[in-house]
GROMACS .gro file of C-alpha atoms in nm:
model
  416
    1UNK     CA    1   0.004  -0.018   0.045
    2UNK     CA    2   0.117   0.345  -0.070
    3UNK     CA    3  -0.021   0.656   0.072
    4UNK     CA    4  -0.046   0.976  -0.159
    5UNK     CA    5  -0.116   1.303   0.068
    6UNK     CA    6  -0.424   1.268   0.282
    7UNK     CA    7  -0.669   1.033   0.241
    8UNK     CA    8  -0.537   0.891  -0.090
    9UNK     CA    9  -0.470   0.534  -0.088
   10UNK     CA   10  -0.362   0.307  -0.344
   11UNK     CA   11  -0.345  -0.049  -0.306
   12UNK     CA   12  -0.309  -0.354  -0.398
   13UNK     CA   13  -0.351  -0.715  -0.219
   14UNK     CA   14  -0.048  -0.851  -0.306
   15UNK     CA   15   0.155  -0.538  -0.266
   16UNK     CA   16   0.196  -0.530   0.144
   17UNK     CA   17   0.085  -0.749   0.402
   18UNK     CA   18  -0.305  -0.716   0.304
   19UNK     CA   19  -0.233  -1.059   0.107
   20UNK     CA   20  -0.490  -1.313   0.147
   21UNK     CA   21  -0.451  -1.599  -0.107
   22UNK     CA   22  -0.201  -1.900  -0.056
   23UNK     CA   23  -0.059  -1.772  -0.366
   24UNK     CA   24  -0.060  -1.366  -0.258
   25UNK     CA   25   0.140  -1.493   0.033
   26UNK     CA   26   0.366  -1.707  -0.140
   27UNK     CA   27   0.477  -1.413  -0.382
   28UNK     CA   28   0.521  -1.183  -0.060
   29UNK     CA   29   0.746  -1.420   0.090
   30UNK     CA   30   0.945  -1.401  -0.218
   31UNK     CA   31   0.976  -1.045  -0.213
   32UNK     CA   32   1.028  -0.989   0.191
   33UNK     CA   33   1.331  -1.272   0.115
   34UNK     CA   34   1.476  -1.042  -0.171
   35UNK     CA   35   1.395  -0.747   0.035
   36UNK     CA   36   1.578  -0.892   0.321
   37UNK     CA   37   1.878  -1.001   0.105
   38UNK     CA   38   1.955  -0.643  -0.030
   39UNK     CA   39   1.948  -0.503   0.302
   40UNK     CA   40   2.146  -0.770   0.492
   41UNK     CA   41   2.418  -0.717   0.227
   42UNK     CA   42   2.402  -0.344   0.284
   43UNK     CA   43   2.611  -0.147   0.542
   44UNK     CA   44   2.482  -0.101   0.877
   45UNK     CA   45   2.399   0.256   0.991
   46UNK     CA   46   2.526   0.200   1.347
   47UNK     CA   47   2.718  -0.060   1.539
   48UNK     CA   48   2.435  -0.188   1.728
   49UNK     CA   49   2.412  -0.569   1.708
   50UNK     CA   50   2.077  -0.731   1.778
   51UNK     CA   51   2.186  -1.073   1.932
   52UNK     CA   52   2.458  -0.885   2.147
   53UNK     CA   53   2.214  -0.671   2.252
   54UNK     CA   54   2.007  -0.928   2.346
   55UNK     CA   55   2.246  -1.117   2.566
   56UNK     CA   56   2.357  -0.804   2.712
   57UNK     CA   57   2.014  -0.748   2.846
   58UNK     CA   58   1.982  -1.091   2.970
   59UNK     CA   59   1.732  -1.168   2.707
   60UNK     CA   60   1.722  -1.522   2.608
   61UNK     CA   61   1.676  -1.631   2.198
   62UNK     CA   62   1.358  -1.799   2.348
   63UNK     CA   63   1.236  -1.483   2.417
   64UNK     CA   64   1.311  -1.329   2.090
   65UNK     CA   65   1.167  -1.582   1.888
   66UNK     CA   66   0.830  -1.597   2.150
   67UNK     CA   67   0.811  -1.218   2.064
   68UNK     CA   68   0.864  -1.278   1.661
   69UNK     CA   69   0.607  -1.538   1.691
   70UNK     CA   70   0.360  -1.273   1.874
   71UNK     CA   71   0.486  -0.983   1.615
   72UNK     CA   72   0.414  -1.183   1.298
   73UNK     CA   73   0.035  -1.243   1.456
   74UNK     CA   74   0.016  -0.887   1.479
   75UNK     CA   75   0.107  -0.801   1.145
   76UNK     CA   76  -0.197  -1.071   0.995
   77UNK     CA   77   0.096  -1.296   0.883
   78UNK     CA   78   0.115  -1.693   0.882
   79UNK     CA   79   0.352  -1.866   1.082
   80UNK     CA   80   0.582  -1.943   0.793
   81UNK     CA   81   0.682  -1.559   0.790
   82UNK     CA   82   0.813  -1.586   1.191
   83UNK     CA   83   1.192  -1.681   1.059
   84UNK     CA   84   1.149  -1.340   0.818
   85UNK     CA   85   1.052  -1.126   1.097
   86UNK     CA   86   1.299  -1.225   1.323
   87UNK     CA   87   1.535  -1.140   1.039
   88UNK     CA   88   1.404  -0.809   0.953
   89UNK     CA   89   1.454  -0.728   1.336
   90UNK     CA   90   1.817  -0.830   1.279
   91UNK     CA   91   1.863  -0.560   1.001
   92UNK     CA   92   1.691  -0.274   1.114
   93UNK     CA   93   1.999  -0.079   1.166
   94UNK     CA   94   2.009  -0.021   0.812
   95UNK     CA   95   1.713   0.193   0.770
   96UNK     CA   96   1.772   0.572   0.872
   97UNK     CA   97   1.545   0.756   1.077
   98UNK     CA   98   1.503   1.116   1.218
   99UNK     CA   99   1.257   1.194   1.495
  100UNK     CA  100   1.182   1.526   1.560
  101UNK     CA  101   0.968   1.669   1.836
  102UNK     CA  102   0.709   1.969   1.843
  103UNK     CA  103   0.419   2.056   2.045
  104UNK     CA  104   0.380   1.770   2.308
  105UNK     CA  105   0.441   1.655   2.639
  106UNK     CA  106   0.711   1.415   2.532
  107UNK     CA  107   0.520   1.105   2.637
  108UNK     CA  108   0.587   0.871   2.345
  109UNK     CA  109   0.946   0.920   2.408
  110UNK     CA  110   0.920   0.861   2.769
  111UNK     CA  111   0.716   0.535   2.743
  112UNK     CA  112   1.036   0.440   2.595
  113UNK     CA  113   1.300   0.579   2.817
  114UNK     CA  114   1.144   0.547   3.111
  115UNK     CA  115   1.070   0.168   3.077
  116UNK     CA  116   1.150  -0.034   3.416
  117UNK     CA  117   1.246  -0.353   3.210
  118UNK     CA  118   1.241  -0.264   2.843
  119UNK     CA  119   1.059  -0.515   2.609
  120UNK     CA  120   1.182  -0.641   2.269
  121UNK     CA  121   1.001  -0.352   2.100
  122UNK     CA  122   1.143  -0.088   2.297
  123UNK     CA  123   1.513  -0.253   2.247
  124UNK     CA  124   1.492  -0.242   1.870
  125UNK     CA  125   1.458   0.111   1.940
  126UNK     CA  126   1.815   0.104   1.988
  127UNK     CA  127   1.864  -0.130   1.660
  128UNK     CA  128   1.695   0.157   1.433
  129UNK     CA  129   1.939   0.377   1.312
  130UNK     CA  130   1.843   0.696   1.516
  131UNK     CA  131   1.997   0.989   1.282
  132UNK     CA  132   1.830   1.241   1.499
  133UNK     CA  133   1.667   1.266   1.824
  134UNK     CA  134   1.668   1.538   2.060
  135UNK     CA  135   1.604   1.352   2.370
  136UNK     CA  136   1.827   1.112   2.343
  137UNK     CA  137   2.139   1.281   2.165
  138UNK     CA  138   2.405   1.462   2.316
  139UNK     CA  139   2.461   1.754   2.074
  140UNK     CA  140   2.254   2.051   2.121
  141UNK     CA  141   2.231   2.399   1.922
  142UNK     CA  142   2.434   2.464   1.662
  143UNK     CA  143   2.595   2.117   1.684
  144UNK     CA  144   2.251   1.972   1.690
  145UNK     CA  145   2.154   2.145   1.395
  146UNK     CA  146   2.488   2.054   1.215
  147UNK     CA  147   2.415   1.672   1.284
  148UNK     CA  148   2.032   1.714   1.149
  149UNK     CA  149   2.163   1.904   0.847
  150UNK     CA  150   2.423   1.602   0.786
  151UNK     CA  151   2.150   1.301   0.832
  152UNK     CA  152   1.922   1.499   0.559
  153UNK     CA  153   2.189   1.542   0.335
  154UNK     CA  154   2.349   1.203   0.385
  155UNK     CA  155   2.022   0.997   0.356
  156UNK     CA  156   1.827   1.238   0.110
  157UNK     CA  157   1.494   1.041  -0.018
  158UNK     CA  158   1.621   0.762   0.234
  159UNK     CA  159   1.505   0.811   0.573
  160UNK     CA  160   1.174   0.794   0.790
  161UNK     CA  161   1.079   1.070   0.931
  162UNK     CA  162   0.866   1.017   1.296
  163UNK     CA  163   0.731   1.312   1.407
  164UNK     CA  164   0.606   1.369   1.769
  165UNK     CA  165   0.388   1.644   1.878
  166UNK     CA  166   0.151   1.864   1.676
  167UNK     CA  167   0.230   2.144   1.478
  168UNK     CA  168   0.121   2.529   1.592
  169UNK     CA  169   0.034   2.750   1.265
  170UNK     CA  170  -0.068   3.003   1.445
  171UNK     CA  171   0.234   3.307   1.376
  172UNK     CA  172   0.463   3.353   1.722
  173UNK     CA  173   0.458   3.029   1.846
  174UNK     CA  174   0.666   2.762   1.908
  175UNK     CA  175   1.047   2.782   1.726
  176UNK     CA  176   1.296   2.494   1.692
  177UNK     CA  177   1.707   2.570   1.742
  178UNK     CA  178   1.920   2.839   1.751
  179UNK     CA  179   1.836   2.947   1.418
  180UNK     CA  180   1.414   3.015   1.579
  181UNK     CA  181   1.264   2.817   1.278
  182UNK     CA  182   0.891   2.749   1.335
  183UNK     CA  183   0.803   2.402   1.392
  184UNK     CA  184   0.572   2.406   1.094
  185UNK     CA  185   0.860   2.539   0.826
  186UNK     CA  186   1.109   2.262   1.028
  187UNK     CA  187   0.848   2.015   0.923
  188UNK     CA  188   0.770   2.085   0.608
  189UNK     CA  189   1.138   2.114   0.502
  190UNK     CA  190   1.255   1.758   0.653
  191UNK     CA  191   0.949   1.584   0.522
  192UNK     CA  192   1.029   1.717   0.151
  193UNK     CA  193   1.350   1.488   0.133
  194UNK     CA  194   1.184   1.210   0.369
  195UNK     CA  195   1.092   0.839   0.205
  196UNK     CA  196   0.775   0.837   0.444
  197UNK     CA  197   0.644   1.016   0.751
  198UNK     CA  198   0.515   0.834   1.076
  199UNK     CA  199   0.306   1.050   1.319
  200UNK     CA  200   0.327   0.922   1.682
  201UNK     CA  201   0.086   0.962   1.920
  202UNK     CA  202  -0.228   1.190   1.899
  203UNK     CA  203  -0.077   1.516   1.890
  204UNK     CA  204   0.117   1.479   1.593
  205UNK     CA  205  -0.152   1.241   1.406
  206UNK     CA  206  -0.464   1.469   1.484
  207UNK     CA  207  -0.343   1.792   1.699
  208UNK     CA  208  -0.418   1.597   2.015
  209UNK     CA  209  -0.500   1.828   2.350
  210UNK     CA  210  -0.302   2.100   2.239
  211UNK     CA  211  -0.583   2.120   1.944
  212UNK     CA  212  -0.848   2.130   2.210
  213UNK     CA  213  -1.082   2.410   2.223
  214UNK     CA  214  -0.981   2.695   2.198
  215UNK     CA  215  -0.670   2.615   2.039
  216UNK     CA  216  -0.466   2.919   2.065
  217UNK     CA  217  -0.170   2.757   1.899
  218UNK     CA  218  -0.392   2.670   1.603
  219UNK     CA  219  -0.203   2.309   1.619
  220UNK     CA  220  -0.313   2.052   1.340
  221UNK     CA  221  -0.153   1.690   1.273
  222UNK     CA  222   0.095   1.639   1.039
  223UNK     CA  223  -0.152   1.501   0.761
  224UNK     CA  224  -0.308   1.841   0.767
  225UNK     CA  225   0.022   1.985   0.666
  226UNK     CA  226   0.246   1.733   0.477
  227UNK     CA  227   0.091   1.678   0.113
  228UNK     CA  228   0.236   1.411  -0.126
  229UNK     CA  229   0.439   1.238   0.085
  230UNK     CA  230   0.313   0.861   0.281
  231UNK     CA  231   0.213   0.924   0.614
  232UNK     CA  232   0.121   0.680   0.889
  233UNK     CA  233  -0.064   0.764   1.182
  234UNK     CA  234   0.020   0.582   1.524
  235UNK     CA  235  -0.240   0.785   1.771
  236UNK     CA  236  -0.296   0.715   2.133
  237UNK     CA  237  -0.168   0.933   2.437
  238UNK     CA  238   0.069   0.795   2.439
  239UNK     CA  239   0.145   0.531   2.109
  240UNK     CA  240   0.220   0.156   2.197
  241UNK     CA  241   0.575   0.100   2.082
  242UNK     CA  242   0.490  -0.217   1.921
  243UNK     CA  243   0.261  -0.045   1.672
  244UNK     CA  244   0.580   0.166   1.561
  245UNK     CA  245   0.811  -0.128   1.550
  246UNK     CA  246   0.525  -0.330   1.340
  247UNK     CA  247   0.485  -0.008   1.092
  248UNK     CA  248   0.884  -0.009   1.085
  249UNK     CA  249   0.940  -0.395   1.028
  250UNK     CA  250   0.659  -0.419   0.748
  251UNK     CA  251   0.873  -0.147   0.589
  252UNK     CA  252   1.188  -0.339   0.618
  253UNK     CA  253   0.978  -0.650   0.521
  254UNK     CA  254   0.793  -0.519   0.235
  255UNK     CA  255   0.937  -0.197   0.176
  256UNK     CA  256   0.593  -0.061   0.177
  257UNK     CA  257   0.378   0.102   0.433
  258UNK     CA  258   0.136  -0.108   0.592
  259UNK     CA  259  -0.247  -0.122   0.470
  260UNK     CA  260  -0.417   0.154   0.612
  261UNK     CA  261  -0.742   0.276   0.718
  262UNK     CA  262  -0.961   0.617   0.618
  263UNK     CA  263  -0.768   0.827   0.945
  264UNK     CA  264  -0.399   0.679   0.792
  265UNK     CA  265  -0.387   0.420   1.065
  266UNK     CA  266  -0.236   0.053   1.055
  267UNK     CA  267  -0.545  -0.162   1.040
  268UNK     CA  268  -0.315  -0.414   1.177
  269UNK     CA  269  -0.303  -0.209   1.514
  270UNK     CA  270  -0.638  -0.019   1.473
  271UNK     CA  271  -0.858  -0.257   1.287
  272UNK     CA  272  -1.001  -0.344   1.608
  273UNK     CA  273  -1.269  -0.165   1.837
  274UNK     CA  274  -1.174  -0.179   2.180
  275UNK     CA  275  -1.522  -0.281   2.296
  276UNK     CA  276  -1.531  -0.593   2.109
  277UNK     CA  277  -1.227  -0.710   2.292
  278UNK     CA  278  -1.263  -0.548   2.605
  279UNK     CA  279  -1.256  -0.816   2.928
  280UNK     CA  280  -1.529  -0.653   3.080
  281UNK     CA  281  -1.749  -0.664   2.774
  282UNK     CA  282  -1.978  -0.987   2.910
  283UNK     CA  283  -2.072  -0.754   3.173
  284UNK     CA  284  -2.174  -0.490   2.940
  285UNK     CA  285  -2.393  -0.774   2.746
  286UNK     CA  286  -2.526  -0.832   3.090
  287UNK     CA  287  -2.631  -0.548   3.195
  288UNK     CA  288  -2.379  -0.511   3.470
  289UNK     CA  289  -2.214  -0.164   3.512
  290UNK     CA  290  -2.023   0.054   3.768
  291UNK     CA  291  -2.294   0.326   3.866
  292UNK     CA  292  -2.029   0.527   4.113
  293UNK     CA  293  -1.676   0.514   4.237
  294UNK     CA  294  -1.625   0.247   4.476
  295UNK     CA  295  -1.967   0.058   4.458
  296UNK     CA  296  -2.026  -0.334   4.416
  297UNK     CA  297  -1.992  -0.290   4.048
  298UNK     CA  298  -1.630  -0.137   4.054
  299UNK     CA  299  -1.541  -0.386   4.318
  300UNK     CA  300  -1.660  -0.693   4.086
  301UNK     CA  301  -1.521  -0.519   3.784
  302UNK     CA  302  -1.850  -0.452   3.600
  303UNK     CA  303  -1.845  -0.255   3.288
  304UNK     CA  304  -1.735   0.135   3.294
  305UNK     CA  305  -1.964   0.242   3.011
  306UNK     CA  306  -2.212   0.455   3.245
  307UNK     CA  307  -1.901   0.599   3.384
  308UNK     CA  308  -1.789   0.716   3.049
  309UNK     CA  309  -1.610   0.455   2.885
  310UNK     CA  310  -1.561   0.522   2.528
  311UNK     CA  311  -1.496   0.155   2.444
  312UNK     CA  312  -1.745   0.112   2.186
  313UNK     CA  313  -1.660   0.380   1.966
  314UNK     CA  314  -1.255   0.393   2.003
  315UNK     CA  315  -1.042   0.173   1.754
  316UNK     CA  316  -0.717   0.051   1.901
  317UNK     CA  317  -0.543  -0.266   2.001
  318UNK     CA  318  -0.430  -0.154   2.385
  319UNK     CA  319  -0.677  -0.390   2.516
  320UNK     CA  320  -0.505  -0.718   2.337
  321UNK     CA  321  -0.119  -0.541   2.314
  322UNK     CA  322  -0.160  -0.378   2.622
  323UNK     CA  323   0.124  -0.157   2.827
  324UNK     CA  324   0.416  -0.238   3.036
  325UNK     CA  325   0.548  -0.559   2.864
  326UNK     CA  326   0.204  -0.671   2.818
  327UNK     CA  327   0.114  -0.620   3.199
  328UNK     CA  328  -0.249  -0.397   3.179
  329UNK     CA  329  -0.423  -0.109   3.038
  330UNK     CA  330  -0.657   0.166   3.149
  331UNK     CA  331  -0.989  -0.053   3.160
  332UNK     CA  332  -0.781  -0.338   3.360
  333UNK     CA  333  -0.693  -0.089   3.621
  334UNK     CA  334  -1.026   0.033   3.665
  335UNK     CA  335  -1.048   0.356   3.449
  336UNK     CA  336  -1.267   0.375   3.140
  337UNK     CA  337  -1.111   0.437   2.780
  338UNK     CA  338  -1.085   0.843   2.665
  339UNK     CA  339  -1.076   0.718   2.302
  340UNK     CA  340  -0.720   0.875   2.296
  341UNK     CA  341  -0.672   0.719   1.943
  342UNK     CA  342  -0.998   0.906   1.774
  343UNK     CA  343  -0.952   1.258   1.649
  344UNK     CA  344  -1.034   1.554   1.850
  345UNK     CA  345  -1.061   1.315   2.162
  346UNK     CA  346  -1.016   1.547   2.431
  347UNK     CA  347  -1.320   1.779   2.325
  348UNK     CA  348  -1.543   1.486   2.233
  349UNK     CA  349  -1.477   1.177   2.491
  350UNK     CA  350  -1.258   1.278   2.760
  351UNK     CA  351  -1.519   1.322   3.013
  352UNK     CA  352  -1.669   1.075   3.275
  353UNK     CA  353  -2.027   1.007   3.132
  354UNK     CA  354  -2.150   0.838   2.816
  355UNK     CA  355  -2.187   0.997   2.495
  356UNK     CA  356  -2.546   1.173   2.487
  357UNK     CA  357  -2.588   1.083   2.068
  358UNK     CA  358  -2.379   0.797   2.080
  359UNK     CA  359  -2.680   0.569   2.017
  360UNK     CA  360  -2.542   0.235   2.175
  361UNK     CA  361  -2.834   0.125   2.403
  362UNK     CA  362  -2.777  -0.156   2.645
  363UNK     CA  363  -2.883  -0.486   2.479
  364UNK     CA  364  -3.181  -0.669   2.597
  365UNK     CA  365  -3.538  -0.600   2.706
  366UNK     CA  366  -3.600  -0.255   2.875
  367UNK     CA  367  -3.193  -0.204   2.914
  368UNK     CA  368  -3.150  -0.506   3.127
  369UNK     CA  369  -2.871  -0.693   2.975
  370UNK     CA  370  -2.871  -1.011   2.740
  371UNK     CA  371  -2.861  -1.253   3.022
  372UNK     CA  372  -3.100  -1.095   3.257
  373UNK     CA  373  -3.357  -1.037   2.967
  374UNK     CA  374  -3.313  -1.437   2.851
  375UNK     CA  375  -3.363  -1.532   3.232
  376UNK     CA  376  -3.703  -1.294   3.213
  377UNK     CA  377  -3.792  -1.458   2.872
  378UNK     CA  378  -3.761  -1.805   2.968
  379UNK     CA  379  -3.947  -1.721   3.305
  380UNK     CA  380  -4.218  -1.597   3.107
  381UNK     CA  381  -4.196  -1.890   2.862
  382UNK     CA  382  -4.221  -2.144   3.134
  383UNK     CA  383  -4.506  -1.961   3.315
  384UNK     CA  384  -4.691  -1.962   2.940
  385UNK     CA  385  -4.629  -2.303   2.891
  386UNK     CA  386  -4.742  -2.421   3.252
  387UNK     CA  387  -5.039  -2.194   3.217
  388UNK     CA  388  -5.108  -2.368   2.909
  389UNK     CA  389  -5.081  -2.725   3.014
  390UNK     CA  390  -5.256  -2.643   3.343
  391UNK     CA  391  -5.587  -2.493   3.095
  392UNK     CA  392  -5.506  -2.815   2.894
  393UNK     CA  393  -5.540  -3.048   3.167
  394UNK     CA  394  -5.866  -2.859   3.320
  395UNK     CA  395  -6.023  -2.886   2.996
  396UNK     CA  396  -5.944  -3.229   2.900
  397UNK     CA  397  -6.085  -3.334   3.249
  398UNK     CA  398  -6.395  -3.152   3.216
  399UNK     CA  399  -6.526  -3.258   2.877
  400UNK     CA  400  -6.374  -3.604   2.933
  401UNK     CA  401  -6.605  -3.670   3.195
  402UNK     CA  402  -6.906  -3.500   3.056
  403UNK     CA  403  -6.844  -3.770   2.719
  404UNK     CA  404  -6.858  -4.046   3.016
  405UNK     CA  405  -7.158  -3.968   3.200
  406UNK     CA  406  -7.363  -3.877   2.865
  407UNK     CA  407  -7.591  -4.207   2.756
  408UNK     CA  408  -7.478  -4.431   2.496
  409UNK     CA  409  -7.676  -4.416   2.148
  410UNK     CA  410  -7.925  -4.680   2.095
  411UNK     CA  411  -7.800  -4.968   1.828
  412UNK     CA  412  -7.965  -4.947   1.507
  413UNK     CA  413  -8.251  -5.177   1.434
  414UNK     CA  414  -8.251  -5.437   1.222
  415UNK     CA  415  -8.382  -5.442   0.909
  416UNK     CA  416  -8.695  -5.712   0.834
   0.00000   0.00000   0.00000
């Protein structure tokens, strides 16, 4: 799949990981083989070696293969691609990346840097050739500018530009570096020579919290500004590193970007509705809800919809892959989803009440839930059936007795 500007998508089922038939998967496998051989023959852009890094961090080969298996499934690939995914991870240091940060809280960088026990996804961000990342790099000021200029000139048309944070378009807000270049001009300049642009986090994807009303800086997302370049949005506040690694791995494997939805989000990560994979979905269907914080429903992990959970209208895979090495996620700790992977979430979703216009009725009769409705229907049907049997027995007994008491008919006279 290729993305040309905002909302313009040209795709082919055999080009990326959208293949479906055995023949398409085989064609994709051969193309991935050729792509990996080319990368393996090229010179690494940094000296970070994945096997050595895993050993230094105390991670076994078995753990890495388990990760490769899970990532293969995440990308909707059959198990036969697991070895290819493992090979792709080892050559991610052949892909140059420039990471810039604009108007945000640095949550996406912090999510990686503050990891207590880094996952393989987070370690792979060390393997990627980060040519420029303001939070991680030692140079500053003019030295940092020189490093950025060198990276752009050395990898012109080959680097992936990762953008964190929204872009203010109002004059007088937010400047970058010793030359005081505006964030807007900086993004335009860097995206012009990029191979593709990946917006990480909701701020970079749609404007996020800086774009919330009244939006004094007129903040926008990457796709509102960058035109004519392949763009991938990986929203959420903050994004899950596994989804970023999935996009980069897809590019390493196939040389193309993954299949995207209408909001330019990778379908392998945002093709799910949180409500459909929520561990509390059964309570929603049963009509069992938390009515106020700390009640019996909260103590029994009932559904949080009445407390404002926006899972029914939010697409993300955080209910599946979770955070902190798969330990937990917001609903798992008793806090409803605020829809942070959707455009305009801070104004539309981030409040503790259901959406008035959501039109998501509680299933079942009289908003009682499916299970209680089935119970009521069952009792009603049993009562009706019992009443029918009783009426039938009564009528049978009454009319049967009358027929027994009636005189028998006279025998017919014989003809003479």
